[in-house]
């Protein structure tokens, strides 16, 4: 074989394998891109990203789910409602998601929440809701619902903090301390709206760059007074005589006592930012299919 033939023979494998190698590189790149997209975490929801009309689920939807339960929060996240949970301080300093007034009865506890530790709290079960979790908000008998799993504030933030905006009701400065500690530990102050009728609690939230919503008697304050305190949101009854005043203010108004989807749409057109309801499906049916 001549030198020229030997040279051609030596080059042939190179010409044959080069396209295969290039194709393999492209394939690996495509696979890497697919994997990256599959494991990419969705962007965390923030208060600033909320669109009107937003709907907060009081007690995480306590009319249709076990009040303030893990299952209720999971459903809120699934259907796009904001868990407007209640908070209570347990005997060991743990913040429980439970109504401080009705929690003992809701969970069937032997002692009040302030005398119950985290172990006893999480071992309990939450009574079923009075209605069913029907997407259309239709009432059914209580026996058609299931009991729920208690969850602490810290656990709720860890499991669902990136997927929703929490709206915890904080009754006092005593509860506010550990509530804030959990928020700061989770690094998600932009994903929380503190609700309270205590202006001192709300001022503390504002000082920590956390959104604050006044949930007390709106006849006892003015929009201007709230804005001066840095409080940018308020819950106002839909039938309040002061409704127009709040709708015309710079305070983001969340209506309570809204009875229908149409009523919420009307309030949103008039300037309401959102609404709070114990049965959020009744005022804003979800677009998520359940079948």
mmCIF file of C-alpha atoms in Angstrom:
data_model
loop_
_atom_site.group_PDB
_atom_site.id
_atom_site.type_symbol
_atom_site.label_atom_id
_atom_site.label_comp_id
_atom_site.label_asym_id
_atom_site.label_seq_id
_atom_site.Cartn_x
_atom_site.Cartn_y
_atom_site.Cartn_z
ATOM 1 C CA UNK A 1 0.000 0.000 0.000
ATOM 2 C CA UNK A 2 1.378 3.384 -0.995
ATOM 3 C CA UNK A 3 2.042 6.129 1.490
ATOM 4 C CA UNK A 4 -0.912 8.083 0.068
ATOM 5 C CA UNK A 5 -3.274 5.125 0.514
ATOM 6 C CA UNK A 6 -2.055 4.573 4.075
ATOM 7 C CA UNK A 7 -2.657 8.262 4.804
ATOM 8 C CA UNK A 8 -6.215 8.085 3.432
ATOM 9 C CA UNK A 9 -6.949 4.936 5.441
ATOM 10 C CA UNK A 10 -5.707 6.605 8.622
ATOM 11 C CA UNK A 11 -7.968 9.617 8.070
ATOM 12 C CA UNK A 12 -11.149 7.652 7.339
ATOM 13 C CA UNK A 13 -11.956 6.761 10.982
ATOM 14 C CA UNK A 14 -11.613 10.391 11.929
ATOM 15 C CA UNK A 15 -14.104 11.428 9.261
ATOM 16 C CA UNK A 16 -16.515 8.672 10.336
ATOM 17 C CA UNK A 17 -16.495 9.274 14.123
ATOM 18 C CA UNK A 18 -16.469 13.079 14.179
ATOM 19 C CA UNK A 19 -20.231 13.461 13.424
ATOM 20 C CA UNK A 20 -21.053 10.797 16.049
ATOM 21 C CA UNK A 21 -19.020 12.594 18.684
ATOM 22 C CA UNK A 22 -20.641 15.916 17.835
ATOM 23 C CA UNK A 23 -24.084 14.306 17.980
ATOM 24 C CA UNK A 24 -23.315 12.735 21.354
ATOM 25 C CA UNK A 25 -22.267 16.111 22.740
ATOM 26 C CA UNK A 26 -25.518 17.679 21.555
ATOM 27 C CA UNK A 27 -27.530 14.793 23.038
ATOM 28 C CA UNK A 28 -25.820 15.143 26.407
ATOM 29 C CA UNK A 29 -26.490 18.884 26.365
ATOM 30 C CA UNK A 30 -30.186 18.301 25.595
ATOM 31 C CA UNK A 31 -30.494 15.709 28.366
ATOM 32 C CA UNK A 32 -28.798 18.072 30.825
ATOM 33 C CA UNK A 33 -31.220 20.849 29.872
ATOM 34 C CA UNK A 34 -34.242 18.577 30.317
ATOM 35 C CA UNK A 35 -33.006 17.461 33.737
ATOM 36 C CA UNK A 36 -32.305 21.047 34.784
ATOM 37 C CA UNK A 37 -35.812 22.123 33.802
ATOM 38 C CA UNK A 38 -37.326 19.151 35.587
ATOM 39 C CA UNK A 39 -35.592 19.832 38.891
ATOM 40 C CA UNK A 40 -35.798 23.629 38.734
ATOM 41 C CA UNK A 41 -37.786 24.945 41.666
ATOM 42 C CA UNK A 42 -40.694 27.291 40.886
ATOM 43 C CA UNK A 43 -40.142 30.889 41.886
ATOM 44 C CA UNK A 44 -41.253 31.532 45.461
ATOM 45 C CA UNK A 45 -44.466 33.545 45.786
ATOM 46 C CA UNK A 46 -44.120 36.955 47.415
ATOM 47 C CA UNK A 47 -46.508 39.585 48.731
ATOM 48 C CA UNK A 48 -45.437 41.977 45.971
ATOM 49 C CA UNK A 49 -46.315 39.364 43.337
ATOM 50 C CA UNK A 50 -49.935 38.941 44.480
ATOM 51 C CA UNK A 51 -52.564 39.910 41.943
ATOM 52 C CA UNK A 52 -55.970 41.356 42.724
ATOM 53 C CA UNK A 53 -58.340 40.003 43.749
ATOM 54 C CA UNK A 54 -56.301 37.788 46.070
ATOM 55 C CA UNK A 55 -58.199 35.507 48.435
ATOM 56 C CA UNK A 56 -57.056 34.522 51.901
ATOM 57 C CA UNK A 57 -58.548 31.396 53.466
ATOM 58 C CA UNK A 58 -59.477 32.118 57.086
ATOM 59 C CA UNK A 59 -58.394 29.236 59.296
ATOM 60 C CA UNK A 60 -56.968 27.833 56.032
ATOM 61 C CA UNK A 61 -60.598 27.446 54.907
ATOM 62 C CA UNK A 62 -62.131 26.342 58.183
ATOM 63 C CA UNK A 63 -65.668 26.104 56.780
ATOM 64 C CA UNK A 64 -64.623 23.328 54.418
ATOM 65 C CA UNK A 65 -61.421 21.861 55.917
ATOM 66 C CA UNK A 66 -60.296 21.002 59.466
ATOM 67 C CA UNK A 67 -59.336 24.405 60.855
ATOM 68 C CA UNK A 68 -55.676 25.400 60.471
ATOM 69 C CA UNK A 69 -54.689 21.843 59.586
ATOM 70 C CA UNK A 70 -51.811 20.611 57.444
ATOM 71 C CA UNK A 71 -54.324 19.175 54.973
ATOM 72 C CA UNK A 72 -56.120 22.518 54.707
ATOM 73 C CA UNK A 73 -52.886 24.403 54.005
ATOM 74 C CA UNK A 74 -51.934 21.868 51.347
ATOM 75 C CA UNK A 75 -55.283 22.417 49.644
ATOM 76 C CA UNK A 76 -54.880 26.199 49.874
ATOM 77 C CA UNK A 77 -51.549 25.909 48.086
ATOM 78 C CA UNK A 78 -52.995 23.563 45.469
ATOM 79 C CA UNK A 79 -55.898 25.850 44.596
ATOM 80 C CA UNK A 80 -54.113 29.197 44.926
ATOM 81 C CA UNK A 81 -55.622 30.546 48.137
ATOM 82 C CA UNK A 82 -53.505 32.173 50.840
ATOM 83 C CA UNK A 83 -53.553 30.412 54.235
ATOM 84 C CA UNK A 84 -54.876 33.021 56.676
ATOM 85 C CA UNK A 85 -54.112 30.843 59.669
ATOM 86 C CA UNK A 86 -54.586 31.483 63.376
ATOM 87 C CA UNK A 87 -51.645 31.295 65.787
ATOM 88 C CA UNK A 88 -51.415 30.390 69.453
ATOM 89 C CA UNK A 89 -48.524 29.995 71.850
ATOM 90 C CA UNK A 90 -48.083 26.584 73.494
ATOM 91 C CA UNK A 91 -46.640 25.999 76.966
ATOM 92 C CA UNK A 92 -43.134 25.297 75.635
ATOM 93 C CA UNK A 93 -42.993 28.429 73.467
ATOM 94 C CA UNK A 94 -43.952 26.676 70.231
ATOM 95 C CA UNK A 95 -46.286 28.590 67.925
ATOM 96 C CA UNK A 96 -49.199 26.366 66.971
ATOM 97 C CA UNK A 97 -51.551 26.982 64.083
ATOM 98 C CA UNK A 98 -54.754 26.987 66.056
ATOM 99 C CA UNK A 99 -57.393 29.436 67.207
ATOM 100 C CA UNK A 100 -56.396 30.514 70.739
ATOM 101 C CA UNK A 101 -60.059 30.644 71.767
ATOM 102 C CA UNK A 102 -61.432 27.457 70.190
ATOM 103 C CA UNK A 103 -58.264 25.411 69.730
ATOM 104 C CA UNK A 104 -58.711 23.249 72.804
ATOM 105 C CA UNK A 105 -62.160 22.169 71.638
ATOM 106 C CA UNK A 106 -61.127 21.871 67.981
ATOM 107 C CA UNK A 107 -58.337 19.449 68.897
ATOM 108 C CA UNK A 108 -60.071 17.689 71.789
ATOM 109 C CA UNK A 109 -57.273 18.619 74.187
ATOM 110 C CA UNK A 110 -57.467 18.031 77.925
ATOM 111 C CA UNK A 111 -55.928 21.418 78.683
ATOM 112 C CA UNK A 112 -55.990 24.885 77.078
ATOM 113 C CA UNK A 113 -53.404 25.518 74.383
ATOM 114 C CA UNK A 114 -51.231 27.630 76.684
ATOM 115 C CA UNK A 115 -50.962 24.603 78.982
ATOM 116 C CA UNK A 116 -50.270 22.118 76.165
ATOM 117 C CA UNK A 117 -46.804 21.346 74.809
ATOM 118 C CA UNK A 118 -45.845 20.676 71.187
ATOM 119 C CA UNK A 119 -45.806 16.901 71.635
ATOM 120 C CA UNK A 120 -49.390 16.803 72.892
ATOM 121 C CA UNK A 121 -50.496 19.298 70.259
ATOM 122 C CA UNK A 122 -49.080 17.403 67.280
ATOM 123 C CA UNK A 123 -50.388 14.091 68.632
ATOM 124 C CA UNK A 124 -53.974 15.368 68.585
ATOM 125 C CA UNK A 125 -56.430 15.465 65.692
ATOM 126 C CA UNK A 126 -58.454 18.444 64.464
ATOM 127 C CA UNK A 127 -62.218 18.079 64.265
ATOM 128 C CA UNK A 128 -63.783 17.889 60.778
ATOM 129 C CA UNK A 129 -65.100 21.046 59.164
ATOM 130 C CA UNK A 130 -68.842 21.768 59.102
ATOM 131 C CA UNK A 131 -68.919 21.562 55.280
ATOM 132 C CA UNK A 132 -67.307 19.366 52.668
ATOM 133 C CA UNK A 133 -64.281 20.372 50.623
ATOM 134 C CA UNK A 134 -66.423 20.726 47.538
ATOM 135 C CA UNK A 135 -64.811 23.006 44.900
ATOM 136 C CA UNK A 136 -68.147 24.709 44.236
ATOM 137 C CA UNK A 137 -68.570 25.560 47.902
ATOM 138 C CA UNK A 138 -71.747 23.500 48.346
ATOM 139 C CA UNK A 139 -72.534 22.478 51.901
ATOM 140 C CA UNK A 140 -72.742 18.858 52.925
ATOM 141 C CA UNK A 141 -73.072 17.108 56.246
ATOM 142 C CA UNK A 142 -70.147 17.203 58.675
ATOM 143 C CA UNK A 143 -69.743 13.435 58.604
ATOM 144 C CA UNK A 144 -68.580 13.620 55.001
ATOM 145 C CA UNK A 145 -65.371 15.384 56.054
ATOM 146 C CA UNK A 146 -62.272 13.982 57.719
ATOM 147 C CA UNK A 147 -60.315 15.114 60.728
ATOM 148 C CA UNK A 148 -57.059 16.991 60.250
ATOM 149 C CA UNK A 149 -53.404 16.972 61.272
ATOM 150 C CA UNK A 150 -52.162 19.725 63.615
ATOM 151 C CA UNK A 151 -49.144 21.671 62.395
ATOM 152 C CA UNK A 152 -46.858 24.230 63.991
ATOM 153 C CA UNK A 153 -45.971 27.590 62.466
ATOM 154 C CA UNK A 154 -42.364 26.525 61.961
ATOM 155 C CA UNK A 155 -43.409 23.314 60.204
ATOM 156 C CA UNK A 156 -45.829 25.192 57.955
ATOM 157 C CA UNK A 157 -43.118 27.607 56.845
ATOM 158 C CA UNK A 158 -40.658 24.795 56.205
ATOM 159 C CA UNK A 159 -43.095 22.744 54.125
ATOM 160 C CA UNK A 160 -45.094 25.419 52.296
ATOM 161 C CA UNK A 161 -43.298 28.731 52.801
ATOM 162 C CA UNK A 162 -41.990 28.975 49.244
ATOM 163 C CA UNK A 163 -45.264 27.950 47.616
ATOM 164 C CA UNK A 164 -47.642 30.512 49.092
ATOM 165 C CA UNK A 165 -48.006 33.719 51.074
ATOM 166 C CA UNK A 166 -49.010 33.036 54.659
ATOM 167 C CA UNK A 167 -51.339 35.438 56.471
ATOM 168 C CA UNK A 168 -51.051 34.520 60.164
ATOM 169 C CA UNK A 169 -53.249 36.284 62.718
ATOM 170 C CA UNK A 170 -51.086 37.312 65.681
ATOM 171 C CA UNK A 171 -52.946 38.433 68.784
ATOM 172 C CA UNK A 172 -50.165 39.852 70.907
ATOM 173 C CA UNK A 173 -46.510 40.822 71.187
ATOM 174 C CA UNK A 174 -45.957 37.666 73.234
ATOM 175 C CA UNK A 175 -46.916 35.511 70.243
ATOM 176 C CA UNK A 176 -45.247 37.845 67.757
ATOM 177 C CA UNK A 177 -41.743 37.151 69.083
ATOM 178 C CA UNK A 178 -41.578 33.442 68.201
ATOM 179 C CA UNK A 179 -43.631 34.044 65.031
ATOM 180 C CA UNK A 180 -40.917 36.413 63.821
ATOM 181 C CA UNK A 181 -38.136 34.053 64.835
ATOM 182 C CA UNK A 182 -39.550 31.334 62.592
ATOM 183 C CA UNK A 183 -39.987 33.768 59.689
ATOM 184 C CA UNK A 184 -36.424 34.992 59.952
ATOM 185 C CA UNK A 185 -35.070 31.466 60.347
ATOM 186 C CA UNK A 186 -36.857 30.495 57.135
ATOM 187 C CA UNK A 187 -35.561 33.573 55.315
ATOM 188 C CA UNK A 188 -38.964 34.428 53.839
ATOM 189 C CA UNK A 189 -40.194 37.761 55.294
ATOM 190 C CA UNK A 190 -41.368 38.754 51.809
ATOM 191 C CA UNK A 191 -43.762 35.783 51.786
ATOM 192 C CA UNK A 192 -45.751 36.677 54.911
ATOM 193 C CA UNK A 193 -48.515 39.142 55.796
ATOM 194 C CA UNK A 194 -48.984 39.608 59.534
ATOM 195 C CA UNK A 195 -52.624 40.198 60.500
ATOM 196 C CA UNK A 196 -53.477 41.690 63.871
ATOM 197 C CA UNK A 197 -55.849 44.040 65.660
ATOM 198 C CA UNK A 198 -52.886 45.122 67.811
ATOM 199 C CA UNK A 199 -51.119 48.075 66.192
ATOM 200 C CA UNK A 200 -47.971 47.389 68.197
ATOM 201 C CA UNK A 201 -47.745 43.938 66.650
ATOM 202 C CA UNK A 202 -48.170 45.459 63.206
ATOM 203 C CA UNK A 203 -45.515 48.106 63.840
ATOM 204 C CA UNK A 204 -43.119 45.344 64.829
ATOM 205 C CA UNK A 205 -43.835 43.593 61.540
ATOM 206 C CA UNK A 206 -43.247 46.794 59.591
ATOM 207 C CA UNK A 207 -39.938 47.326 61.402
ATOM 208 C CA UNK A 208 -38.857 43.898 60.131
ATOM 209 C CA UNK A 209 -39.929 44.690 56.555
ATOM 210 C CA UNK A 210 -42.891 42.327 56.773
ATOM 211 C CA UNK A 211 -46.272 43.292 55.302
ATOM 212 C CA UNK A 212 -48.876 44.200 57.917
ATOM 213 C CA UNK A 213 -52.674 43.971 57.757
ATOM 214 C CA UNK A 214 -54.951 45.566 60.343
ATOM 215 C CA UNK A 215 -57.735 43.143 61.282
ATOM 216 C CA UNK A 216 -59.387 45.081 64.091
ATOM 217 C CA UNK A 217 -62.344 47.464 64.263
ATOM 218 C CA UNK A 218 -62.061 49.754 61.249
ATOM 219 C CA UNK A 219 -64.180 52.394 62.965
ATOM 220 C CA UNK A 220 -61.414 52.763 65.547
ATOM 221 C CA UNK A 221 -58.731 53.801 63.040
ATOM 222 C CA UNK A 222 -58.402 55.744 59.816
ATOM 223 C CA UNK A 223 -56.564 54.842 56.618
ATOM 224 C CA UNK A 224 -54.254 57.778 57.235
ATOM 225 C CA UNK A 225 -53.356 56.569 60.728
ATOM 226 C CA UNK A 226 -52.487 53.121 59.420
ATOM 227 C CA UNK A 227 -50.363 54.489 56.607
ATOM 228 C CA UNK A 228 -48.546 56.736 59.063
ATOM 229 C CA UNK A 229 -47.715 53.627 61.092
ATOM 230 C CA UNK A 230 -46.486 51.893 57.945
ATOM 231 C CA UNK A 231 -49.446 49.499 57.845
ATOM 232 C CA UNK A 232 -50.486 49.164 54.218
ATOM 233 C CA UNK A 233 -53.414 46.738 54.437
ATOM 234 C CA UNK A 234 -56.699 46.399 56.322
ATOM 235 C CA UNK A 235 -59.581 43.944 56.561
ATOM 236 C CA UNK A 236 -62.915 45.722 56.127
ATOM 237 C CA UNK A 237 -66.410 44.194 56.310
ATOM 238 C CA UNK A 238 -68.144 44.313 52.938
ATOM 239 C CA UNK A 239 -71.220 45.831 54.579
ATOM 240 C CA UNK A 240 -69.308 48.471 56.552
ATOM 241 C CA UNK A 241 -70.564 52.041 56.495
ATOM 242 C CA UNK A 242 -66.905 53.009 56.084
ATOM 243 C CA UNK A 243 -66.411 50.857 52.986
ATOM 244 C CA UNK A 244 -66.171 53.709 50.483
ATOM 245 C CA UNK A 245 -63.643 55.514 52.643
ATOM 246 C CA UNK A 246 -61.345 52.496 52.669
ATOM 247 C CA UNK A 247 -61.875 51.722 48.993
ATOM 248 C CA UNK A 248 -60.852 55.264 48.137
ATOM 249 C CA UNK A 249 -57.728 55.195 50.292
ATOM 250 C CA UNK A 250 -54.174 54.084 49.574
ATOM 251 C CA UNK A 251 -54.562 51.210 52.020
ATOM 252 C CA UNK A 252 -54.948 47.846 50.282
ATOM 253 C CA UNK A 253 -58.367 46.689 51.405
ATOM 254 C CA UNK A 254 -59.250 43.039 52.028
ATOM 255 C CA UNK A 255 -62.997 42.561 52.275
ATOM 256 C CA UNK A 256 -64.592 40.217 54.797
ATOM 257 C CA UNK A 257 -68.116 38.846 54.694
ATOM 258 C CA UNK A 258 -68.147 38.617 50.894
ATOM 259 C CA UNK A 259 -70.939 36.254 49.883
ATOM 260 C CA UNK A 260 -70.348 35.449 46.239
ATOM 261 C CA UNK A 261 -67.981 35.507 43.294
ATOM 262 C CA UNK A 262 -69.945 38.360 41.776
ATOM 263 C CA UNK A 263 -69.723 40.408 44.960
ATOM 264 C CA UNK A 264 -65.943 39.960 45.046
ATOM 265 C CA UNK A 265 -65.645 40.968 41.391
ATOM 266 C CA UNK A 266 -67.665 44.091 42.088
ATOM 267 C CA UNK A 267 -65.497 45.019 45.063
ATOM 268 C CA UNK A 268 -62.344 44.431 43.043
ATOM 269 C CA UNK A 269 -63.610 46.774 40.345
ATOM 270 C CA UNK A 270 -64.188 49.394 43.027
ATOM 271 C CA UNK A 271 -60.632 49.045 44.310
ATOM 272 C CA UNK A 272 -60.557 46.164 46.805
ATOM 273 C CA UNK A 273 -57.271 44.300 46.702
ATOM 274 C CA UNK A 274 -58.632 41.004 47.988
ATOM 275 C CA UNK A 275 -60.934 39.191 50.369
ATOM 276 C CA UNK A 276 -60.784 36.912 53.381
ATOM 277 C CA UNK A 277 -63.186 33.991 53.618
ATOM 278 C CA UNK A 278 -63.556 30.777 55.593
ATOM 279 C CA UNK A 279 -64.796 29.183 52.338
ATOM 280 C CA UNK A 280 -62.639 30.692 49.582
ATOM 281 C CA UNK A 281 -64.169 28.488 46.866
ATOM 282 C CA UNK A 282 -67.497 30.261 47.374
ATOM 283 C CA UNK A 283 -66.116 33.640 46.323
ATOM 284 C CA UNK A 284 -63.349 32.656 43.900
ATOM 285 C CA UNK A 285 -63.762 29.217 42.311
ATOM 286 C CA UNK A 286 -60.460 27.633 41.455
ATOM 287 C CA UNK A 287 -59.290 26.995 37.902
ATOM 288 C CA UNK A 288 -57.508 23.845 39.051
ATOM 289 C CA UNK A 289 -59.327 20.710 37.871
ATOM 290 C CA UNK A 290 -60.087 18.151 40.555
ATOM 291 C CA UNK A 291 -60.941 15.153 38.357
#
